[in-house]
Amino acid sequence: MNQYKNFFPIMRRYKDLAYLDNAATTQKPDMVIDAVDNYYKQENANPLRGLYALSQKATEAYENAREKIANFIGAAKHQEIIYTRNASESLNLVAYSLSDLLLKENDEVLISIMEHHSNMIPWQQAVKRHHAKLVYLYPDKNGLITTDELKNKLSPKTKILSLTQLSNVLGAKQNLKELIKIAHANKTVVSIDGAQAIPHSKIDVQALDCDFYSFSGHKIYAPMGIGVLYGKEKYLNEMPPFLTGGEMIDYVDEQTATFAELPYKFEAGTQNVGGAVGLSAAIDFMNSIGYDTIIKRETELGRFAGEELSKLPYVTIYGDKDFSHHHGVIAFNIEGIHPHDVASLMDSGDVAIRGGHHCAQPLMRYLKCNFCCRASMAFYNDEEDIIKLVNRTKYIRSYFNGAK
Amino acid sequence: MALNNIYNEILMEHNAHPDHKHKLSTASDCKTAINPHCGDEVLVKKGINPTCGDEIILELNVEDGVIKDAAFNGQGCAISQASTDIMVDLIIGKKIDEAIELTDLFIKMVRGEEKNETKLEELDEAMALKDVSHMPARVKCAVLAWHTLNEMLKEKESQK
Ligand SMILES: Cc1ncc(COP(=O)(O)O)c(C=O)c1O
């Protein structure tokens, strides 16, 4: 077992498993599990409301984590970090509150055909509420949105651009800086779905100059149930609240309420403090490995998997032919075999991959494949895992052909 | 994780060489259509697996309460395709109420609710799909056709 797998209890438990579904969720290292465990054993109380020492501890744990997240993604202020349950909730918050602030009848929202359903359905709903229009960007053959495509689709009516930084199917990473500059020149507010990008690249929201940035903790080694929305203070201040209730108010009378300051205005009800502590530990974990190592290993594994699989004439791989551009995400089909059968037969050979539409049905139709298999790597994977994947692919093919 | 036994010979054979994958009528999805060759009335129903979008179109020719002929079309994984072919094999020549009972029994089997082997023998080759009950993600693939047939026959019964 390689030194990195050794950090993960699941890997120690299932030594033969090639876990290649990291784009769905990553495994959790001891450091994260222990931090959550420690929080519940040593510091748990309801934060913010309490006037006693333990509640103060919980509050500190919660706010220290927020500070760490702000530093991790280069936010100017910790007030710009809103806790959510996951990227989906962050994206819903933006689609709901920002559209209330900005959208008028006949306005346009621009997204790409590569969006995960979580950055698509919330906008379908938002434009319906505001009688606005949803307009789509289409990628080139490598999965990239070109500046020409963006310029063609932007209009004076385009109030919002919401774009995934890295497709969970094609693995292509957008040249965001350039795209954001063009959108801003058009006075279009930009929201980024970073759910798949942040596991594979160092993010600096100020350098990108995006107005919003969403991601999930569970895809970067943190527990499930904690996510983040970064938003520029000027927008967050103007936007109406999303969920309302406890903790997010200042003054309430029978008919009206005033809302708490940022970030609390967007954090209704008792929050997932254990999750925030886990995310903080996950950031420490990633920093201890280092993005350089993470990126190097994942790029190399993606390249290796892509090249080995593409040697098989019955395998089709989607996206860029240079597999080192895939960020460890390889979407493929084995000719004549349904991805669900592939995934089941991979499983019986101790290879965990995903098969289906990957929450991106419009993209699947655009690629003309309806469904596909996806192997997605994290830095803890190794060549052995990829060799297992390739050998199993050969086996499945011969198994099905043998039956013909 | 030895689930390989679901992809057994019976299933692989029905997937590779389905006997009943053809059309009885020219209809795609309406309640009744006419078989252009013999003029018989054909019942048609489309079944969709919402988790993966797989589709099958089932066609039945029912006369005097007996399934005289049946066929299917559509795309899907090996489990759903083979399951459909095996089902059509089983129900041709059966009375409507017998066929409904068989679909109920099959659905119970793959949900792990019916384990009595003697009882399950009524399902004949469809017993080959028993182990799907250990693969929760694939139960929907296996029951798609059976569920569609069940609804179709119950609709037919209620029209009496
Ligand atoms: C690109 C992208 N956006 C959003 C999400 C949603 O993440 P979550 O399910 O954690 O809310 C995913 C998850 O697969 C994703 O890949």
mmCIF file with all atom_site columns, C-alpha atoms in Angstrom, chain A residues 210-378:
data_model
loop_
_atom_site.group_PDB
_atom_site.id
_atom_site.type_symbol
_atom_site.label_atom_id
_atom_site.label_alt_id
_atom_site.label_comp_id
_atom_site.label_asym_id
_atom_site.label_entity_id
_atom_site.label_seq_id
_atom_site.pdbx_PDB_ins_code
_atom_site.Cartn_x
_atom_site.Cartn_y
_atom_site.Cartn_z
_atom_site.occupancy
_atom_site.B_iso_or_equiv
_atom_site.pdbx_formal_charge
_atom_site.auth_seq_id
_atom_site.auth_comp_id
_atom_site.auth_asym_id
_atom_site.auth_atom_id
_atom_site.pdbx_PDB_model_num
ATOM 1   C CA . CYS A 1 210 ? -15.255 35.728 -9.375  1.00 0.00 ? 210 CYS A CA 1
ATOM 2   C CA . ASP A 1 211 ? -18.226 37.149 -7.478  1.00 0.00 ? 211 ASP A CA 1
ATOM 3   C CA . PHE A 1 212 ? -19.319 33.817 -5.993  1.00 0.00 ? 212 PHE A CA 1
ATOM 4   C CA . TYR A 1 213 ? -17.583 30.465 -5.538  1.00 0.00 ? 213 TYR A CA 1
ATOM 5   C CA . SER A 1 214 ? -19.267 27.258 -4.330  1.00 0.00 ? 214 SER A CA 1
ATOM 6   C CA . PHE A 1 215 ? -17.815 23.961 -3.174  1.00 0.00 ? 215 PHE A CA 1
ATOM 7   C CA . SER A 1 216 ? -18.454 20.880 -1.006  1.00 0.00 ? 216 SER A CA 1
ATOM 8   C CA . GLY A 1 217 ? -16.274 19.716 1.852   1.00 0.00 ? 217 GLY A CA 1
ATOM 9   C CA . HIS A 1 218 ? -16.818 16.028 1.138   1.00 0.00 ? 218 HIS A CA 1
ATOM 10  C CA . LYS A 1 219 ? -14.958 16.173 -2.174  1.00 0.00 ? 219 LYS A CA 1
ATOM 11  C CA . ILE A 1 220 ? -11.844 17.493 -0.410  1.00 0.00 ? 220 ILE A CA 1
ATOM 12  C CA . TYR A 1 221 ? -11.470 14.902 2.366   1.00 0.00 ? 221 TYR A CA 1
ATOM 13  C CA . ALA A 1 222 ? -13.901 16.592 4.801   1.00 0.00 ? 222 ALA A CA 1
ATOM 14  C CA . PRO A 1 223 ? -17.100 15.006 6.152   1.00 0.00 ? 223 PRO A CA 1
ATOM 15  C CA . MET A 1 224 ? -20.363 15.078 4.200   1.00 0.00 ? 224 MET A CA 1
ATOM 16  C CA . GLY A 1 225 ? -22.815 17.796 5.137   1.00 0.00 ? 225 GLY A CA 1
ATOM 17  C CA . ILE A 1 226 ? -20.530 20.818 5.117   1.00 0.00 ? 226 ILE A CA 1
ATOM 18  C CA . GLY A 1 227 ? -20.120 23.117 2.142   1.00 0.00 ? 227 GLY A CA 1
ATOM 19  C CA . VAL A 1 228 ? -19.042 26.665 1.430   1.00 0.00 ? 228 VAL A CA 1
ATOM 20  C CA . LEU A 1 229 ? -20.278 29.654 -0.465  1.00 0.00 ? 229 LEU A CA 1
ATOM 21  C CA . TYR A 1 230 ? -17.829 32.473 -1.004  1.00 0.00 ? 230 TYR A CA 1
ATOM 22  C CA . GLY A 1 231 ? -19.461 35.729 -2.094  1.00 0.00 ? 231 GLY A CA 1
ATOM 23  C CA . LYS A 1 232 ? -18.222 39.267 -2.468  1.00 0.00 ? 232 LYS A CA 1
ATOM 24  C CA . GLU A 1 233 ? -19.416 41.323 0.460   1.00 0.00 ? 233 GLU A CA 1
ATOM 25  C CA . LYS A 1 234 ? -21.041 43.955 -1.748  1.00 0.00 ? 234 LYS A CA 1
ATOM 26  C CA . TYR A 1 235 ? -23.420 41.392 -3.248  1.00 0.00 ? 235 TYR A CA 1
ATOM 27  C CA . LEU A 1 236 ? -24.036 39.392 -0.097  1.00 0.00 ? 236 LEU A CA 1
ATOM 28  C CA . ASN A 1 237 ? -25.013 42.597 1.714   1.00 0.00 ? 237 ASN A CA 1
ATOM 29  C CA . GLU A 1 238 ? -27.581 43.510 -0.910  1.00 0.00 ? 238 GLU A CA 1
ATOM 30  C CA . MET A 1 239 ? -29.022 40.053 -1.490  1.00 0.00 ? 239 MET A CA 1
ATOM 31  C CA . PRO A 1 240 ? -32.149 38.980 0.398   1.00 0.00 ? 240 PRO A CA 1
ATOM 32  C CA . PRO A 1 241 ? -31.709 36.045 2.787   1.00 0.00 ? 241 PRO A CA 1
ATOM 33  C CA . PHE A 1 242 ? -32.229 32.496 1.514   1.00 0.00 ? 242 PHE A CA 1
ATOM 34  C CA . LEU A 1 243 ? -33.305 30.352 4.468   1.00 0.00 ? 243 LEU A CA 1
ATOM 35  C CA . THR A 1 244 ? -34.768 32.266 7.387   1.00 0.00 ? 244 THR A CA 1
ATOM 36  C CA . GLY A 1 245 ? -35.345 31.571 11.072  1.00 0.00 ? 245 GLY A CA 1
ATOM 37  C CA . GLY A 1 246 ? -33.128 31.301 14.117  1.00 0.00 ? 246 GLY A CA 1
ATOM 38  C CA . GLU A 1 247 ? -29.628 32.811 14.281  1.00 0.00 ? 247 GLU A CA 1
ATOM 39  C CA . MET A 1 248 ? -29.994 34.873 11.115  1.00 0.00 ? 248 MET A CA 1
ATOM 40  C CA . ILE A 1 249 ? -31.985 37.779 12.634  1.00 0.00 ? 249 ILE A CA 1
ATOM 41  C CA . ASP A 1 250 ? -31.310 40.892 14.677  1.00 0.00 ? 250 ASP A CA 1
ATOM 42  C CA . TYR A 1 251 ? -34.666 42.171 15.768  1.00 0.00 ? 251 TYR A CA 1
ATOM 43  C CA . VAL A 1 252 ? -38.028 40.505 15.335  1.00 0.00 ? 252 VAL A CA 1
ATOM 44  C CA . ASP A 1 253 ? -41.527 41.811 15.948  1.00 0.00 ? 253 ASP A CA 1
ATOM 45  C CA . GLU A 1 254 ? -44.869 40.314 15.012  1.00 0.00 ? 254 GLU A CA 1
ATOM 46  C CA . GLN A 1 255 ? -44.781 41.344 11.364  1.00 0.00 ? 255 GLN A CA 1
ATOM 47  C CA . THR A 1 256 ? -41.192 42.082 10.451  1.00 0.00 ? 256 THR A CA 1
ATOM 48  C CA . ALA A 1 257 ? -37.585 41.258 11.168  1.00 0.00 ? 257 ALA A CA 1
ATOM 49  C CA . THR A 1 258 ? -34.175 42.766 10.559  1.00 0.00 ? 258 THR A CA 1
ATOM 50  C CA . PHE A 1 259 ? -31.436 40.439 9.538   1.00 0.00 ? 259 PHE A CA 1
ATOM 51  C CA . ALA A 1 260 ? -28.111 39.668 11.149  1.00 0.00 ? 260 ALA A CA 1
ATOM 52  C CA . GLU A 1 261 ? -24.844 40.853 9.651   1.00 0.00 ? 261 GLU A CA 1
ATOM 53  C CA . LEU A 1 262 ? -22.739 38.767 7.326   1.00 0.00 ? 262 LEU A CA 1
ATOM 54  C CA . PRO A 1 263 ? -22.140 35.889 7.336   1.00 0.00 ? 263 PRO A CA 1
ATOM 55  C CA . TYR A 1 264 ? -24.922 35.017 9.805   1.00 0.00 ? 264 TYR A CA 1
ATOM 56  C CA . LYS A 1 265 ? -27.648 36.492 7.604   1.00 0.00 ? 265 LYS A CA 1
ATOM 57  C CA . PHE A 1 266 ? -27.259 33.398 5.406   1.00 0.00 ? 266 PHE A CA 1
ATOM 58  C CA . GLU A 1 267 ? -26.854 30.807 8.160   1.00 0.00 ? 267 GLU A CA 1
ATOM 59  C CA . ALA A 1 268 ? -30.297 30.007 9.514   1.00 0.00 ? 268 ALA A CA 1
ATOM 60  C CA . GLY A 1 269 ? -30.677 27.522 12.343  1.00 0.00 ? 269 GLY A CA 1
ATOM 61  C CA . THR A 1 270 ? -28.115 25.476 14.240  1.00 0.00 ? 270 THR A CA 1
ATOM 62  C CA . GLN A 1 271 ? -25.141 24.856 12.014  1.00 0.00 ? 271 GLN A CA 1
ATOM 63  C CA . ASN A 1 272 ? -22.908 21.849 11.346  1.00 0.00 ? 272 ASN A CA 1
ATOM 64  C CA . VAL A 1 273 ? -20.036 22.809 13.621  1.00 0.00 ? 273 VAL A CA 1
ATOM 65  C CA . GLY A 1 274 ? -18.572 19.300 13.619  1.00 0.00 ? 274 GLY A CA 1
ATOM 66  C CA . GLY A 1 275 ? -18.523 19.467 9.826   1.00 0.00 ? 275 GLY A CA 1
ATOM 67  C CA . ALA A 1 276 ? -16.808 22.866 9.868   1.00 0.00 ? 276 ALA A CA 1
ATOM 68  C CA . VAL A 1 277 ? -14.154 21.485 12.214  1.00 0.00 ? 277 VAL A CA 1
ATOM 69  C CA . GLY A 1 278 ? -13.740 18.505 9.894   1.00 0.00 ? 278 GLY A CA 1
ATOM 70  C CA . LEU A 1 279 ? -13.345 20.805 6.899   1.00 0.00 ? 279 LEU A CA 1
ATOM 71  C CA . SER A 1 280 ? -10.747 22.824 8.760   1.00 0.00 ? 280 SER A CA 1
ATOM 72  C CA . ALA A 1 281 ? -8.811  19.611 9.468   1.00 0.00 ? 281 ALA A CA 1
ATOM 73  C CA . ALA A 1 282 ? -9.186  18.569 5.820   1.00 0.00 ? 282 ALA A CA 1
ATOM 74  C CA . ILE A 1 283 ? -7.594  21.858 4.756   1.00 0.00 ? 283 ILE A CA 1
ATOM 75  C CA . ASP A 1 284 ? -4.702  21.198 7.144   1.00 0.00 ? 284 ASP A CA 1
ATOM 76  C CA . PHE A 1 285 ? -4.449  17.720 5.662   1.00 0.00 ? 285 PHE A CA 1
ATOM 77  C CA . MET A 1 286 ? -4.345  19.011 2.082   1.00 0.00 ? 286 MET A CA 1
ATOM 78  C CA . ASN A 1 287 ? -1.788  21.629 3.035   1.00 0.00 ? 287 ASN A CA 1
ATOM 79  C CA . SER A 1 288 ? 0.362   18.962 4.675   1.00 0.00 ? 288 SER A CA 1
ATOM 80  C CA . ILE A 1 289 ? 0.337   16.930 1.438   1.00 0.00 ? 289 ILE A CA 1
ATOM 81  C CA . GLY A 1 290 ? 0.609   20.091 -0.654  1.00 0.00 ? 290 GLY A CA 1
ATOM 82  C CA . TYR A 1 291 ? -1.233  21.009 -3.823  1.00 0.00 ? 291 TYR A CA 1
ATOM 83  C CA . ASP A 1 292 ? 1.988   20.475 -5.804  1.00 0.00 ? 292 ASP A CA 1
ATOM 84  C CA . THR A 1 293 ? 2.039   16.794 -4.894  1.00 0.00 ? 293 THR A CA 1
ATOM 85  C CA . ILE A 1 294 ? -1.724  16.419 -5.259  1.00 0.00 ? 294 ILE A CA 1
ATOM 86  C CA . ILE A 1 295 ? -1.782  17.970 -8.723  1.00 0.00 ? 295 ILE A CA 1
ATOM 87  C CA . LYS A 1 296 ? 1.303   16.112 -9.913  1.00 0.00 ? 296 LYS A CA 1
ATOM 88  C CA . ARG A 1 297 ? 0.003   12.712 -8.863  1.00 0.00 ? 297 ARG A CA 1
ATOM 89  C CA . GLU A 1 298 ? -3.538  13.245 -10.146 1.00 0.00 ? 298 GLU A CA 1
ATOM 90  C CA . THR A 1 299 ? -2.348  14.612 -13.498 1.00 0.00 ? 299 THR A CA 1
ATOM 91  C CA . GLU A 1 300 ? -0.013  11.657 -13.929 1.00 0.00 ? 300 GLU A CA 1
ATOM 92  C CA . LEU A 1 301 ? -2.654  9.082  -12.925 1.00 0.00 ? 301 LEU A CA 1
ATOM 93  C CA . GLY A 1 302 ? -5.224  10.644 -15.264 1.00 0.00 ? 302 GLY A CA 1
ATOM 94  C CA . ARG A 1 303 ? -2.729  10.574 -18.121 1.00 0.00 ? 303 ARG A CA 1
ATOM 95  C CA . PHE A 1 304 ? -1.786  6.966  -17.416 1.00 0.00 ? 304 PHE A CA 1
ATOM 96  C CA . ALA A 1 305 ? -5.416  5.800  -17.163 1.00 0.00 ? 305 ALA A CA 1
ATOM 97  C CA . GLY A 1 306 ? -6.426  7.679  -20.316 1.00 0.00 ? 306 GLY A CA 1
ATOM 98  C CA . GLU A 1 307 ? -3.498  6.366  -22.335 1.00 0.00 ? 307 GLU A CA 1
ATOM 99  C CA . GLU A 1 308 ? -3.887  2.762  -21.187 1.00 0.00 ? 308 GLU A CA 1
ATOM 100 C CA . LEU A 1 309 ? -7.642  2.688  -21.774 1.00 0.00 ? 309 LEU A CA 1
ATOM 101 C CA . SER A 1 310 ? -7.363  4.374  -25.152 1.00 0.00 ? 310 SER A CA 1
ATOM 102 C CA . LYS A 1 311 ? -5.081  1.547  -26.318 1.00 0.00 ? 311 LYS A CA 1
ATOM 103 C CA . LEU A 1 312 ? -8.174  -0.676 -26.230 1.00 0.00 ? 312 LEU A CA 1
ATOM 104 C CA . PRO A 1 313 ? -9.989  -0.267 -29.563 1.00 0.00 ? 313 PRO A CA 1
ATOM 105 C CA . TYR A 1 314 ? -13.425 -0.877 -28.013 1.00 0.00 ? 314 TYR A CA 1
ATOM 106 C CA . VAL A 1 315 ? -13.072 1.939  -25.458 1.00 0.00 ? 315 VAL A CA 1
ATOM 107 C CA . THR A 1 316 ? -14.240 5.498  -26.184 1.00 0.00 ? 316 THR A CA 1
ATOM 108 C CA . ILE A 1 317 ? -12.956 8.267  -23.907 1.00 0.00 ? 317 ILE A CA 1
ATOM 109 C CA . TYR A 1 318 ? -14.731 11.637 -23.828 1.00 0.00 ? 318 TYR A CA 1
ATOM 110 C CA . GLY A 1 319 ? -12.982 15.003 -23.879 1.00 0.00 ? 319 GLY A CA 1
ATOM 111 C CA . ASP A 1 320 ? -9.418  16.162 -24.479 1.00 0.00 ? 320 ASP A CA 1
ATOM 112 C CA . LYS A 1 321 ? -7.124  13.624 -26.172 1.00 0.00 ? 321 LYS A CA 1
ATOM 113 C CA . ASP A 1 322 ? -4.273  14.879 -23.999 1.00 0.00 ? 322 ASP A CA 1
ATOM 114 C CA . PHE A 1 323 ? -5.235  13.005 -20.858 1.00 0.00 ? 323 PHE A CA 1
ATOM 115 C CA . SER A 1 324 ? -2.936  15.049 -18.653 1.00 0.00 ? 324 SER A CA 1
ATOM 116 C CA . HIS A 1 325 ? -5.591  17.787 -19.039 1.00 0.00 ? 325 HIS A CA 1
ATOM 117 C CA . HIS A 1 326 ? -8.285  15.643 -17.417 1.00 0.00 ? 326 HIS A CA 1
ATOM 118 C CA . HIS A 1 327 ? -7.482  16.320 -13.762 1.00 0.00 ? 327 HIS A CA 1
ATOM 119 C CA . GLY A 1 328 ? -7.820  12.629 -13.055 1.00 0.00 ? 328 GLY A CA 1
ATOM 120 C CA . VAL A 1 329 ? -11.359 12.395 -14.465 1.00 0.00 ? 329 VAL A CA 1
ATOM 121 C CA . ILE A 1 330 ? -11.750 9.803  -17.248 1.00 0.00 ? 330 ILE A CA 1
ATOM 122 C CA . ALA A 1 331 ? -15.245 9.311  -18.687 1.00 0.00 ? 331 ALA A CA 1
ATOM 123 C CA . PHE A 1 332 ? -15.513 6.364  -21.056 1.00 0.00 ? 332 PHE A CA 1
ATOM 124 C CA . ASN A 1 333 ? -17.671 3.686  -22.613 1.00 0.00 ? 333 ASN A CA 1
ATOM 125 C CA . ILE A 1 334 ? -16.929 0.083  -23.500 1.00 0.00 ? 334 ILE A CA 1
ATOM 126 C CA . GLU A 1 335 ? -18.523 -0.631 -26.867 1.00 0.00 ? 335 GLU A CA 1
ATOM 127 C CA . GLY A 1 336 ? -21.775 -2.538 -26.611 1.00 0.00 ? 336 GLY A CA 1
ATOM 128 C CA . ILE A 1 337 ? -21.826 -2.760 -22.806 1.00 0.00 ? 337 ILE A CA 1
ATOM 129 C CA . HIS A 1 338 ? -24.100 -0.626 -20.666 1.00 0.00 ? 338 HIS A CA 1
ATOM 130 C CA . PRO A 1 339 ? -22.245 1.415  -17.989 1.00 0.00 ? 339 PRO A CA 1
ATOM 131 C CA . HIS A 1 340 ? -24.374 -0.093 -15.235 1.00 0.00 ? 340 HIS A CA 1
ATOM 132 C CA . ASP A 1 341 ? -23.184 -3.555 -16.213 1.00 0.00 ? 341 ASP A CA 1
ATOM 133 C CA . VAL A 1 342 ? -19.619 -2.264 -16.404 1.00 0.00 ? 342 VAL A CA 1
ATOM 134 C CA . ALA A 1 343 ? -19.835 -0.719 -12.930 1.00 0.00 ? 343 ALA A CA 1
ATOM 135 C CA . SER A 1 344 ? -21.343 -3.886 -11.431 1.00 0.00 ? 344 SER A CA 1
ATOM 136 C CA . LEU A 1 345 ? -18.668 -6.091 -12.991 1.00 0.00 ? 345 LEU A CA 1
ATOM 137 C CA . MET A 1 346 ? -15.928 -3.642 -11.970 1.00 0.00 ? 346 MET A CA 1
ATOM 138 C CA . ASP A 1 347 ? -17.266 -3.893 -8.437  1.00 0.00 ? 347 ASP A CA 1
ATOM 139 C CA . SER A 1 348 ? -17.014 -7.665 -8.407  1.00 0.00 ? 348 SER A CA 1
ATOM 140 C CA . GLY A 1 349 ? -13.339 -7.152 -9.322  1.00 0.00 ? 349 GLY A CA 1
ATOM 141 C CA . ASP A 1 350 ? -12.785 -4.649 -6.473  1.00 0.00 ? 350 ASP A CA 1
ATOM 142 C CA . VAL A 1 351 ? -12.781 -1.588 -8.711  1.00 0.00 ? 351 VAL A CA 1
ATOM 143 C CA . ALA A 1 352 ? -15.188 1.185  -7.676  1.00 0.00 ? 352 ALA A CA 1
ATOM 144 C CA . ILE A 1 353 ? -16.253 3.457  -10.518 1.00 0.00 ? 353 ILE A CA 1
ATOM 145 C CA . ARG A 1 354 ? -19.417 5.325  -11.401 1.00 0.00 ? 354 ARG A CA 1
ATOM 146 C CA . GLY A 1 355 ? -21.733 4.522  -14.293 1.00 0.00 ? 355 GLY A CA 1
ATOM 147 C CA . GLY A 1 356 ? -24.704 6.606  -15.385 1.00 0.00 ? 356 GLY A CA 1
ATOM 148 C CA . HIS A 1 357 ? -25.484 10.149 -16.443 1.00 0.00 ? 357 HIS A CA 1
ATOM 149 C CA . HIS A 1 358 ? -23.372 11.769 -13.699 1.00 0.00 ? 358 HIS A CA 1
ATOM 150 C CA . CYS A 1 359 ? -26.057 14.331 -12.891 1.00 0.00 ? 359 CYS A CA 1
ATOM 151 C CA . ALA A 1 360 ? -25.387 15.933 -16.266 1.00 0.00 ? 360 ALA A CA 1
ATOM 152 C CA . GLN A 1 361 ? -28.126 14.622 -18.569 1.00 0.00 ? 361 GLN A CA 1
ATOM 153 C CA . PRO A 1 362 ? -28.031 17.541 -21.056 1.00 0.00 ? 362 PRO A CA 1
ATOM 154 C CA . LEU A 1 363 ? -24.250 17.117 -21.391 1.00 0.00 ? 363 LEU A CA 1
ATOM 155 C CA . MET A 1 364 ? -24.665 13.384 -21.986 1.00 0.00 ? 364 MET A CA 1
ATOM 156 C CA . ARG A 1 365 ? -27.133 14.097 -24.786 1.00 0.00 ? 365 ARG A CA 1
ATOM 157 C CA . TYR A 1 366 ? -24.734 16.687 -26.198 1.00 0.00 ? 366 TYR A CA 1
ATOM 158 C CA . LEU A 1 367 ? -21.962 14.062 -26.202 1.00 0.00 ? 367 LEU A CA 1
ATOM 159 C CA . LYS A 1 368 ? -24.457 11.644 -27.793 1.00 0.00 ? 368 LYS A CA 1
ATOM 160 C CA . CYS A 1 369 ? -23.778 8.922  -25.268 1.00 0.00 ? 369 CYS A CA 1
ATOM 161 C CA . ASN A 1 370 ? -26.669 9.117  -22.732 1.00 0.00 ? 370 ASN A CA 1
ATOM 162 C CA . PHE A 1 371 ? -24.574 7.376  -20.109 1.00 0.00 ? 371 PHE A CA 1
ATOM 163 C CA . CYS A 1 372 ? -20.967 6.580  -19.502 1.00 0.00 ? 372 CYS A CA 1
ATOM 164 C CA . CYS A 1 373 ? -18.557 5.134  -16.992 1.00 0.00 ? 373 CYS A CA 1
ATOM 165 C CA . ARG A 1 374 ? -16.299 7.444  -15.015 1.00 0.00 ? 374 ARG A CA 1
ATOM 166 C CA . ALA A 1 375 ? -13.080 6.674  -13.201 1.00 0.00 ? 375 ALA A CA 1
ATOM 167 C CA . SER A 1 376 ? -11.929 9.598  -11.070 1.00 0.00 ? 376 SER A CA 1
ATOM 168 C CA . MET A 1 377 ? -8.678  9.736  -9.185  1.00 0.00 ? 377 MET A CA 1
ATOM 169 C CA . ALA A 1 378 ? -7.347  11.315 -6.027  1.00 0.00 ? 378 ALA A CA 1
#
